[in-house]
mmCIF file of C-alpha atoms and ligand atoms in Angstrom:
data_model
loop_
_atom_site.group_PDB
_atom_site.id
_atom_site.type_symbol
_atom_site.label_atom_id
_atom_site.label_comp_id
_atom_site.label_asym_id
_atom_site.label_seq_id
_atom_site.Cartn_x
_atom_site.Cartn_y
_atom_site.Cartn_z
ATOM 1 C CA MET A 39 45.123 3.866 2.999
ATOM 2 C CA PHE A 40 43.527 6.144 5.567
ATOM 3 C CA GLU A 41 41.768 2.969 7.487
ATOM 4 C CA VAL A 42 41.174 5.390 11.001
ATOM 5 C CA PRO A 43 37.343 6.204 10.432
ATOM 6 C CA ARG A 44 37.210 2.269 9.642
ATOM 7 C CA LEU A 45 38.634 1.416 12.861
ATOM 8 C CA LEU A 46 36.850 3.401 14.684
ATOM 9 C CA GLN A 47 33.501 2.717 13.858
ATOM 10 C CA LEU A 48 34.989 -0.733 13.824
ATOM 11 C CA LYS A 49 35.540 -0.258 17.894
ATOM 12 C CA HIS A 50 32.297 1.524 18.039
ATOM 13 C CA MET A 51 30.445 -1.420 16.649
ATOM 14 C CA GLN A 52 32.130 -3.542 19.383
ATOM 15 C CA GLY A 53 31.701 -1.110 22.410
ATOM 16 C CA LEU A 54 35.013 -0.565 22.304
ATOM 17 C CA PRO A 55 36.288 3.040 24.058
ATOM 18 C CA VAL A 56 36.712 5.199 21.486
ATOM 19 C CA SER A 57 39.510 8.242 22.336
ATOM 20 C CA HIS A 58 38.768 11.645 21.737
ATOM 21 C CA SER A 59 42.478 12.592 19.885
ATOM 22 C CA GLU A 60 41.587 9.077 17.965
ATOM 23 C CA ILE A 61 38.039 11.037 17.086
ATOM 24 C CA GLU A 62 40.015 14.041 16.546
ATOM 25 C CA LEU A 63 42.398 12.456 14.481
ATOM 26 C CA SER A 64 40.475 10.778 12.268
ATOM 27 C CA LEU A 65 37.984 13.883 11.378
ATOM 28 C CA SER A 66 41.329 16.154 10.492
ATOM 29 C CA ALA A 67 42.706 13.717 8.412
ATOM 30 C CA ARG A 68 38.781 13.044 6.752
ATOM 31 C CA ASN A 69 38.582 16.539 6.853
ATOM 32 C CA ILE A 70 41.767 16.542 4.207
ATOM 33 C CA ARG A 71 40.652 13.958 2.133
ATOM 34 C CA ARG A 72 37.486 14.373 2.244
ATOM 35 C CA LEU A 73 36.893 17.553 2.098
ATOM 36 C CA LEU A 74 33.906 18.015 -0.710
ATOM 37 C CA SER A 75 31.697 15.602 0.381
ATOM 38 C CA PHE A 76 28.461 16.034 2.158
ATOM 39 C CA GLN A 77 26.965 12.978 2.145
ATOM 40 C CA ARG A 78 29.844 11.294 4.133
ATOM 41 C CA TYR A 79 30.203 14.267 6.424
ATOM 42 C CA LEU A 80 26.655 13.330 6.823
ATOM 43 C CA ARG A 81 27.646 9.540 7.358
ATOM 44 C CA SER A 82 30.050 10.366 9.877
ATOM 45 C CA SER A 83 27.428 12.077 11.751
ATOM 46 C CA ARG A 84 25.318 9.127 11.738
ATOM 47 C CA PHE A 85 27.741 7.207 13.129
ATOM 48 C CA PHE A 86 28.758 9.569 16.066
ATOM 49 C CA ARG A 87 25.568 9.512 16.659
ATOM 50 C CA GLY A 88 25.662 5.481 16.792
ATOM 51 C CA VAL A 89 23.707 3.876 13.793
ATOM 52 C CA THR A 90 25.640 2.232 11.882
ATOM 53 C CA ALA A 91 26.429 2.028 8.199
ATOM 54 C CA GLN A 92 24.345 0.078 5.926
ATOM 55 C CA ASN A 93 25.725 -3.364 5.004
ATOM 56 C CA SER A 94 26.355 -3.613 1.142
ATOM 57 C CA LEU A 95 27.795 -7.132 0.660
ATOM 58 C CA TYR A 96 24.572 -7.987 0.124
ATOM 59 C CA ILE A 97 24.213 -6.727 -3.286
ATOM 60 C CA LEU A 98 26.848 -9.740 -5.338
ATOM 61 C CA ASP A 99 25.184 -10.716 -8.580
ATOM 62 C CA ASP A 100 24.226 -13.879 -6.943
ATOM 63 C CA ASP A 101 22.017 -11.739 -5.053
ATOM 64 C CA TYR A 102 19.268 -10.330 -7.436
ATOM 65 C CA ASN A 103 16.640 -11.746 -7.537
ATOM 66 C CA GLY A 104 14.870 -13.140 -10.775
ATOM 67 C CA GLN A 105 12.318 -10.644 -10.972
ATOM 68 C CA ALA A 106 15.492 -8.487 -11.042
ATOM 69 C CA LYS A 107 17.482 -10.185 -13.648
ATOM 70 C CA CYS A 108 14.681 -10.385 -15.992
ATOM 71 C CA MET A 109 14.465 -7.026 -16.120
ATOM 72 C CA LEU A 110 17.961 -6.528 -17.023
ATOM 73 C CA GLU A 111 17.560 -8.628 -20.047
ATOM 74 C CA LYS A 112 15.183 -5.733 -21.084
ATOM 75 C CA VAL A 113 17.539 -2.859 -19.811
ATOM 76 C CA GLY A 114 17.492 -1.487 -23.199
ATOM 77 C CA ASN A 115 14.057 -1.022 -23.752
ATOM 78 C CA TRP A 116 13.305 2.814 -23.349
ATOM 79 C CA ASN A 117 9.752 1.616 -20.716
ATOM 80 C CA PHE A 118 12.256 0.561 -18.159
ATOM 81 C CA ASP A 119 10.570 1.277 -14.997
ATOM 82 C CA ILE A 120 14.137 2.063 -12.803
ATOM 83 C CA PHE A 121 11.721 2.598 -10.124
ATOM 84 C CA LEU A 122 10.440 -1.204 -9.720
ATOM 85 C CA PHE A 123 14.238 -1.937 -11.090
ATOM 86 C CA ASP A 124 15.238 -0.334 -7.438
ATOM 87 C CA ARG A 125 12.111 -1.726 -5.595
ATOM 88 C CA LEU A 126 13.080 -5.337 -6.807
ATOM 89 C CA THR A 127 16.918 -4.729 -6.042
ATOM 90 C CA ASN A 128 16.103 -3.443 -2.828
ATOM 91 C CA GLY A 129 17.029 -0.411 -3.250
ATOM 92 C CA ASN A 130 20.749 -0.881 -5.416
ATOM 93 C CA SER A 131 19.228 -0.157 -8.782
ATOM 94 C CA LEU A 132 22.832 1.870 -9.604
ATOM 95 C CA VAL A 133 25.142 -0.505 -8.276
ATOM 96 C CA SER A 134 23.200 -3.615 -10.226
ATOM 97 C CA LEU A 135 22.106 -1.704 -13.565
ATOM 98 C CA THR A 136 25.670 -0.224 -14.324
ATOM 99 C CA PHE A 137 28.037 -3.373 -13.582
ATOM 100 C CA HIS A 138 26.001 -5.149 -15.625
ATOM 101 C CA LEU A 139 26.042 -2.510 -18.465
ATOM 102 C CA LEU A 140 29.742 -2.191 -18.080
ATOM 103 C CA SER A 141 29.548 -5.839 -17.741
ATOM 104 C CA HIS A 142 27.207 -6.976 -20.738
ATOM 105 C CA ASN A 143 28.911 -4.450 -23.216
ATOM 106 C CA GLY A 144 32.841 -6.747 -22.093
ATOM 107 C CA LEU A 145 33.750 -3.449 -20.684
ATOM 108 C CA ILE A 146 35.343 -5.206 -17.905
ATOM 109 C CA ASP A 147 37.528 -7.330 -19.958
ATOM 110 C CA HIS A 148 38.027 -4.815 -22.590
ATOM 111 C CA PHE A 149 39.257 -2.677 -20.097
ATOM 112 C CA HIS A 150 41.429 -5.665 -17.708
ATOM 113 C CA LEU A 151 38.403 -3.782 -14.906
ATOM 114 C CA ASP A 152 39.002 -5.251 -10.922
ATOM 115 C CA MET A 153 36.010 -6.589 -10.100
ATOM 116 C CA VAL A 154 36.108 -5.923 -6.423
ATOM 117 C CA LYS A 155 37.184 -2.707 -7.617
ATOM 118 C CA LEU A 156 34.480 -2.107 -9.904
ATOM 119 C CA ARG A 157 31.964 -2.568 -6.976
ATOM 120 C CA ARG A 158 33.765 -0.613 -4.305
ATOM 121 C CA PHE A 159 33.543 2.477 -6.731
ATOM 122 C CA LEU A 160 29.946 1.665 -7.671
ATOM 123 C CA VAL A 161 28.922 1.083 -3.929
ATOM 124 C CA MET A 162 31.193 4.804 -2.895
ATOM 125 C CA VAL A 163 29.159 5.804 -5.893
ATOM 126 C CA GLN A 164 25.632 5.004 -4.949
ATOM 127 C CA GLU A 165 25.526 4.628 -1.408
ATOM 128 C CA GLU A 166 28.389 7.398 -0.284
ATOM 129 C CA ASP A 167 28.056 10.672 -2.171
ATOM 130 C CA TYR A 168 24.587 10.644 -3.414
ATOM 131 C CA HIS A 169 21.889 11.802 -0.743
ATOM 132 C CA SER A 170 19.352 9.148 -0.254
ATOM 133 C CA GLN A 171 17.196 12.011 1.061
ATOM 134 C CA ASN A 172 16.988 13.873 -1.756
ATOM 135 C CA PRO A 173 13.546 13.547 -2.913
ATOM 136 C CA TYR A 174 15.769 14.264 -7.040
ATOM 137 C CA HIS A 175 18.491 14.305 -7.210
ATOM 138 C CA ASN A 176 19.970 10.777 -5.472
ATOM 139 C CA ALA A 177 21.116 7.608 -6.935
ATOM 140 C CA VAL A 178 17.629 6.396 -8.703
ATOM 141 C CA HIS A 179 17.903 9.661 -10.270
ATOM 142 C CA ALA A 180 21.453 8.382 -11.531
ATOM 143 C CA ALA A 181 19.900 4.853 -12.567
ATOM 144 C CA ASP A 182 17.431 6.171 -14.634
ATOM 145 C CA VAL A 183 20.217 8.794 -16.328
ATOM 146 C CA THR A 184 23.052 5.933 -16.635
ATOM 147 C CA GLN A 185 19.554 3.703 -18.552
ATOM 148 C CA ALA A 186 18.850 6.792 -21.002
ATOM 149 C CA MET A 187 22.018 7.121 -21.580
ATOM 150 C CA TYR A 188 22.804 3.474 -21.688
ATOM 151 C CA CYS A 189 19.619 3.213 -24.412
ATOM 152 C CA TYR A 190 21.035 6.356 -26.523
ATOM 153 C CA LEU A 191 24.617 4.469 -26.610
ATOM 154 C CA ARG A 192 22.666 1.694 -28.763
ATOM 155 C CA GLU A 193 20.846 3.841 -31.200
ATOM 156 C CA PRO A 194 22.694 3.126 -34.634
ATOM 157 C CA LYS A 195 23.930 5.830 -35.635
ATOM 158 C CA LEU A 196 26.425 5.493 -32.499
ATOM 159 C CA ALA A 197 26.522 1.655 -31.885
ATOM 160 C CA LYS A 198 28.481 1.511 -35.168
ATOM 161 C CA SER A 199 30.818 4.140 -33.970
ATOM 162 C CA LEU A 200 31.680 4.208 -30.711
ATOM 163 C CA THR A 201 34.467 3.101 -29.159
ATOM 164 C CA PRO A 202 34.303 1.107 -26.291
ATOM 165 C CA TRP A 203 36.247 4.193 -24.289
ATOM 166 C CA ASP A 204 33.779 6.101 -25.529
ATOM 167 C CA ILE A 205 30.732 3.724 -23.661
ATOM 168 C CA LEU A 206 32.390 3.301 -20.942
ATOM 169 C CA LEU A 207 33.191 7.201 -19.990
ATOM 170 C CA GLY A 208 29.527 7.820 -20.875
ATOM 171 C CA LEU A 209 27.787 5.419 -19.013
ATOM 172 C CA ILE A 210 30.225 6.215 -16.055
ATOM 173 C CA ALA A 211 29.248 10.264 -16.856
ATOM 174 C CA ALA A 212 25.895 9.074 -16.310
ATOM 175 C CA ALA A 213 25.847 7.178 -13.241
ATOM 176 C CA THR A 214 28.151 10.438 -11.445
ATOM 177 C CA HIS A 215 26.766 12.868 -13.302
ATOM 178 C CA ASP A 216 24.509 14.087 -9.839
ATOM 179 C CA LEU A 217 27.482 13.017 -7.261
ATOM 180 C CA ASP A 218 27.043 14.947 -3.713
ATOM 181 C CA HIS A 219 24.251 16.484 -4.816
ATOM 182 C CA PRO A 220 23.454 18.820 -1.937
ATOM 183 C CA GLY A 221 19.704 18.909 -2.680
ATOM 184 C CA VAL A 222 19.847 22.604 -3.524
ATOM 185 C CA ASN A 223 20.871 25.066 -6.400
ATOM 186 C CA GLN A 224 23.302 27.166 -7.945
ATOM 187 C CA SER A 225 21.628 30.452 -6.711
ATOM 188 C CA PHE A 226 21.310 29.043 -2.899
ATOM 189 C CA LEU A 227 25.583 28.438 -2.917
ATOM 190 C CA ILE A 228 25.957 31.547 -4.222
ATOM 191 C CA ASN A 229 23.454 33.665 -2.083
ATOM 192 C CA THR A 230 24.498 31.783 0.926
ATOM 193 C CA ASN A 231 28.585 31.897 -0.212
ATOM 194 C CA HIS A 232 28.708 28.522 0.319
ATOM 195 C CA TYR A 233 32.550 27.388 -0.346
ATOM 196 C CA LEU A 234 32.041 25.170 -3.556
ATOM 197 C CA ALA A 235 30.487 28.588 -5.008
ATOM 198 C CA THR A 236 33.542 30.028 -3.814
ATOM 199 C CA LEU A 237 36.042 27.417 -4.812
ATOM 200 C CA TYR A 238 34.838 27.292 -8.525
ATOM 201 C CA LYS A 239 34.350 31.058 -8.966
ATOM 202 C CA ASN A 240 30.198 30.256 -9.138
ATOM 203 C CA THR A 241 30.452 29.217 -12.599
ATOM 204 C CA SER A 242 28.635 25.585 -12.753
ATOM 205 C CA VAL A 243 29.432 25.265 -9.174
ATOM 206 C CA LEU A 244 26.738 21.774 -8.907
ATOM 207 C CA GLU A 245 28.809 20.476 -12.261
ATOM 208 C CA ASN A 246 32.226 21.206 -10.902
ATOM 209 C CA HIS A 247 31.242 19.622 -7.890
ATOM 210 C CA HIS A 248 30.410 16.374 -9.712
ATOM 211 C CA TRP A 249 33.217 15.813 -11.878
ATOM 212 C CA ARG A 250 35.548 16.704 -8.929
ATOM 213 C CA SER A 251 33.718 14.236 -6.153
ATOM 214 C CA ALA A 252 33.962 11.320 -9.477
ATOM 215 C CA VAL A 253 37.954 11.567 -9.871
ATOM 216 C CA GLY A 254 37.919 11.673 -6.191
ATOM 217 C CA LEU A 255 36.197 8.411 -5.784
ATOM 218 C CA LEU A 256 37.972 6.790 -9.065
ATOM 219 C CA ARG A 257 41.117 7.404 -7.578
ATOM 220 C CA GLU A 258 39.979 6.351 -3.967
ATOM 221 C CA SER A 259 38.635 2.999 -5.705
ATOM 222 C CA GLY A 260 41.993 2.643 -7.764
ATOM 223 C CA LEU A 261 39.557 1.163 -10.615
ATOM 224 C CA PHE A 262 41.712 2.849 -13.652
ATOM 225 C CA ALA A 263 45.230 2.261 -11.691
ATOM 226 C CA HIS A 264 46.656 -0.338 -13.833
ATOM 227 C CA LEU A 265 45.814 2.264 -16.641
ATOM 228 C CA THR A 266 48.492 4.755 -18.078
ATOM 229 C CA LEU A 267 48.749 8.353 -15.986
ATOM 230 C CA GLU A 268 48.141 9.472 -19.648
ATOM 231 C CA GLU A 269 44.500 7.707 -20.217
ATOM 232 C CA ARG A 270 44.251 8.569 -16.778
ATOM 233 C CA GLN A 271 44.027 11.975 -17.143
ATOM 234 C CA HIS A 272 42.250 11.620 -20.512
ATOM 235 C CA MET A 273 39.575 9.688 -18.565
ATOM 236 C CA GLU A 274 38.994 12.462 -15.393
ATOM 237 C CA SER A 275 39.515 15.865 -18.130
ATOM 238 C CA GLN A 276 36.833 13.759 -20.308
ATOM 239 C CA LEU A 277 34.214 12.846 -17.635
ATOM 240 C CA GLY A 278 34.601 16.427 -16.535
ATOM 241 C CA SER A 279 33.387 17.773 -19.632
ATOM 242 C CA ILE A 280 30.406 15.317 -20.322
ATOM 243 C CA ILE A 281 29.124 16.688 -16.576
ATOM 244 C CA LEU A 282 29.916 19.610 -17.184
ATOM 245 C CA ALA A 283 27.532 20.361 -19.826
ATOM 246 C CA THR A 284 24.728 19.452 -17.950
ATOM 247 C CA ASP A 285 25.061 22.480 -16.458
ATOM 248 C CA ILE A 286 21.053 23.825 -17.727
ATOM 249 C CA SER A 287 22.021 27.586 -17.871
ATOM 250 C CA ARG A 288 24.297 26.433 -20.633
ATOM 251 C CA GLN A 289 21.780 24.616 -22.385
ATOM 252 C CA ASN A 290 21.706 27.155 -25.245
ATOM 253 C CA GLU A 291 25.394 26.798 -26.128
ATOM 254 C CA TYR A 292 25.418 22.962 -26.538
ATOM 255 C CA LEU A 293 22.096 23.749 -28.643
ATOM 256 C CA SER A 294 23.365 26.261 -31.014
ATOM 257 C CA GLN A 295 26.319 24.222 -31.480
ATOM 258 C CA PHE A 296 24.236 20.727 -32.038
ATOM 259 C CA ARG A 297 21.873 22.915 -34.666
ATOM 260 C CA THR A 298 24.975 24.525 -36.571
ATOM 261 C CA HIS A 299 26.035 21.006 -37.008
ATOM 262 C CA LEU A 300 22.888 19.611 -37.958
ATOM 263 C CA ASP A 301 22.881 22.274 -40.809
ATOM 264 C CA ARG A 302 25.724 21.708 -42.160
ATOM 265 C CA GLY A 303 25.555 18.625 -41.642
ATOM 266 C CA ASP A 304 28.705 17.997 -40.862
ATOM 267 C CA LEU A 305 29.198 15.975 -37.876
ATOM 268 C CA CYS A 306 31.575 12.625 -38.781
ATOM 269 C CA LEU A 307 31.421 10.102 -35.940
ATOM 270 C CA GLU A 308 34.961 8.829 -37.085
ATOM 271 C CA ASN A 309 35.960 12.214 -35.572
ATOM 272 C CA ALA A 310 36.291 11.753 -31.765
ATOM 273 C CA GLY A 311 35.549 15.408 -31.110
ATOM 274 C CA HIS A 312 32.119 15.505 -32.726
ATOM 275 C CA ARG A 313 31.894 11.700 -30.544
ATOM 276 C CA HIS A 314 32.942 12.824 -28.030
ATOM 277 C CA PHE A 315 29.733 16.496 -28.304
ATOM 278 C CA ILE A 316 27.510 13.937 -29.172
ATOM 279 C CA LEU A 317 27.984 12.263 -25.568
ATOM 280 C CA GLN A 318 27.683 15.145 -24.111
ATOM 281 C CA MET A 319 24.050 16.233 -25.848
ATOM 282 C CA ALA A 320 23.237 12.650 -25.315
ATOM 283 C CA LEU A 321 23.967 12.749 -21.496
ATOM 284 C CA LYS A 322 22.224 15.979 -21.669
ATOM 285 C CA CYS A 323 19.450 14.480 -23.253
ATOM 286 C CA ALA A 324 18.686 11.734 -20.262
ATOM 287 C CA ASP A 325 19.150 14.030 -17.406
ATOM 288 C CA ILE A 326 15.882 15.734 -18.917
ATOM 289 C CA CYS A 327 14.673 12.830 -20.419
ATOM 290 C CA ASN A 328 11.870 12.355 -17.708
ATOM 291 C CA PRO A 329 8.720 13.676 -19.469
ATOM 292 C CA CYS A 330 10.063 11.417 -22.443
ATOM 293 C CA ARG A 331 9.126 8.657 -20.214
ATOM 294 C CA THR A 332 5.942 6.513 -19.852
ATOM 295 C CA TRP A 333 5.996 6.373 -16.140
ATOM 296 C CA GLU A 334 5.661 10.099 -16.144
ATOM 297 C CA LEU A 335 2.870 10.479 -17.751
ATOM 298 C CA ARG A 336 0.733 7.844 -15.306
ATOM 299 C CA ASP A 337 2.213 10.084 -12.805
ATOM 300 C CA VAL A 338 0.837 13.517 -14.518
ATOM 301 C CA GLU A 339 -2.625 12.108 -15.242
ATOM 302 C CA ARG A 340 -2.288 10.214 -11.369
ATOM 303 C CA LYS A 341 -1.662 13.816 -10.142
ATOM 304 C CA CYS A 342 -5.158 14.766 -12.468
ATOM 305 C CA ASN A 343 -7.212 12.894 -10.850
ATOM 306 C CA LEU A 344 -6.484 13.301 -7.370
ATOM 307 C CA ASP A 345 -9.569 15.154 -5.700
ATOM 308 C CA ILE A 346 -7.277 17.756 -3.575
ATOM 309 C CA SER A 347 -7.912 20.654 -0.871
ATOM 310 C CA PRO A 348 -7.879 23.957 -2.827
ATOM 311 C CA LEU A 349 -3.654 25.138 -1.068
ATOM 312 C CA CYS A 350 -2.751 21.803 -2.842
ATOM 313 C CA ASP A 351 -4.609 22.872 -5.885
ATOM 314 C CA ARG A 352 -2.491 25.979 -5.942
ATOM 315 C CA ASN A 353 0.090 24.113 -5.646
ATOM 316 C CA SER A 354 0.129 21.692 -7.978
ATOM 317 C CA SER A 355 -0.632 24.292 -10.587
ATOM 318 C CA ASN A 356 2.534 26.011 -9.506
ATOM 319 C CA ILE A 357 3.916 22.764 -10.909
ATOM 320 C CA ALA A 358 1.876 22.340 -13.845
ATOM 321 C CA ASN A 359 2.986 25.661 -14.698
ATOM 322 C CA ILE A 360 6.929 24.971 -14.184
ATOM 323 C CA GLN A 361 6.471 21.417 -15.543
ATOM 324 C CA ILE A 362 5.019 22.894 -18.834
ATOM 325 C CA GLY A 363 7.818 26.064 -19.289
ATOM 326 C CA PHE A 364 10.467 22.753 -18.104
ATOM 327 C CA ILE A 365 9.122 21.256 -21.488
ATOM 328 C CA THR A 366 8.552 24.175 -23.848
ATOM 329 C CA TYR A 367 11.811 25.441 -23.122
ATOM 330 C CA LEU A 368 14.490 22.737 -22.192
ATOM 331 C CA VAL A 369 13.015 19.570 -22.806
ATOM 332 C CA GLU A 370 11.350 20.403 -26.519
ATOM 333 C CA PRO A 371 14.387 21.809 -28.059
ATOM 334 C CA LEU A 372 16.623 19.694 -26.952
ATOM 335 C CA PHE A 373 14.577 16.229 -28.366
ATOM 336 C CA VAL A 374 13.709 18.219 -31.491
ATOM 337 C CA GLU A 375 17.291 18.163 -32.591
ATOM 338 C CA TRP A 376 18.620 14.967 -31.282
ATOM 339 C CA ALA A 377 15.400 13.825 -33.410
ATOM 340 C CA ARG A 378 17.107 15.543 -36.389
ATOM 341 C CA PHE A 379 20.642 13.653 -35.316
ATOM 342 C CA SER A 380 19.003 10.384 -34.757
ATOM 343 C CA ASN A 381 15.778 9.601 -36.411
ATOM 344 C CA THR A 382 14.457 6.507 -34.910
ATOM 345 C CA ARG A 383 11.946 5.005 -33.295
ATOM 346 C CA LEU A 384 13.216 5.918 -30.277
ATOM 347 C CA SER A 385 13.197 9.527 -30.815
ATOM 348 C CA GLN A 386 9.666 9.261 -32.167
ATOM 349 C CA THR A 387 8.472 7.110 -29.384
ATOM 350 C CA MET A 388 10.266 10.351 -27.097
ATOM 351 C CA LEU A 389 8.742 12.856 -28.970
ATOM 352 C CA GLY A 390 5.340 11.189 -28.593
ATOM 353 C CA HIS A 391 5.607 10.822 -25.019
ATOM 354 C CA VAL A 392 6.574 15.136 -24.072
ATOM 355 C CA GLY A 393 4.010 15.742 -25.958
ATOM 356 C CA LEU A 394 1.469 13.421 -24.296
ATOM 357 C CA ASN A 395 2.608 14.662 -21.117
ATOM 358 C CA LYS A 396 2.330 18.259 -21.746
ATOM 359 C CA ALA A 397 -0.775 18.026 -22.925
ATOM 360 C CA SER A 398 -1.587 15.875 -19.779
ATOM 361 C CA TRP A 399 -0.045 19.056 -17.979
ATOM 362 C CA LYS A 400 -2.385 21.470 -19.482
ATOM 363 C CA GLY A 401 -6.024 19.294 -19.642
ATOM 364 C CA MET A 402 -4.826 19.196 -15.503
ATOM 365 C CA LEU A 403 -4.406 23.253 -15.601
ATOM 366 C CA GLN A 404 -8.031 24.033 -17.692
ATOM 367 C CA GLU A 405 -9.565 21.184 -15.226
ATOM 368 C CA ARG A 406 -8.296 23.369 -11.940
ATOM 369 C CA SER A 407 -9.838 27.109 -13.603
ATOM 370 C CA SER A 408 -12.953 26.012 -14.489
ATOM 371 C CA SER A 409 -13.144 24.256 -11.293
ATOM 372 C CA GLU A 410 -11.963 27.136 -9.696
ATOM 373 C CA GLU A 411 -14.433 29.432 -11.002
ATOM 374 C CA ALA A 412 -17.774 27.213 -10.914
ATOM 375 C CA ASP A 413 -16.379 26.718 -6.966
ATOM 376 C CA PRO A 414 -17.536 30.242 -4.984
ATOM 377 C CA ALA A 415 -15.272 29.097 -2.235
ATOM 378 C CA PHE A 416 -12.637 30.941 -4.743
ATOM 379 C CA ASP A 417 -14.239 34.258 -5.114
ATOM 380 C CA ASP A 418 -12.653 36.131 -2.653
HETATM 381 ZN ZN1 ZN B 261 20.705 14.750 -13.198
#
């Protein structure tokens, strides 16, 4: 175990002098071991600026407050409000939710997981490798996707076929699917010759990085150290293929494969390969399910009712157009096929919310254009 950074941190906290060579040793070791982590880089820079890391010990089970516990009793409901849950858990939604789901589904016992290692793994995922400064790709998004994934895994068709291995894999993939997201897209990384783009040969650059970051944390935490080498390798490679499926630029590839299976009616969930494919599709759905949520709808309506300036007005029109395109070309086609696969109340509810969301965005655009026509200030 490499403990130099912790030693330096302790020295720093206690006001003890830290030598230049210690810092150099720490940095070179960290560079080797934590080469790929943006967030850890930021943490180390915070440390050198004299800002100490947040203490994470308060996330123990007994410290959940009553309301958060109540919410967890309904964690399988589609209207679960992840933002409220995040506030109630003091910003620990991802750790609290994932730990609860693994425990509640008997996976900790089934796989003989060490609770301390599991907590350590989840805390590292949430606090070190998700960037809280990212407006979207942060730990709350990961918690939201994990909760959605759980809802899909509970659907009757899946629930009766999935093995504990599938459920463990699905939940860990969801929790880690955007790990160490730098807050920029693949094009930016390629255009700026970022080392990640070079490393992953300009292909699924972010998703490859999320997967590799997840593998790094799994190994560092030793969560699966008691499994055989073969099982660990199997877990890591399956985790990779599920996370890589979230590359939105490959959506058509997955969708046409899904359609072909549904047209032929040949999906057989006794087949491990088919179950794995469904886990990939489920994570793809969970990742872009925001327009299927009720809170997304409330958010759109709130934005529609805001009295905003012409500049924001134009911004809001751009956002509305982007959202309508996103829903039309990515969300609806995916959820229509998912509803063909699993035609349940949840699927129909999600499709209903997508329709309402799209209509709200369109209504917002129409309102903007009619107010522009009525306002002579726009005639220039
Ligand atoms: Zn995501």
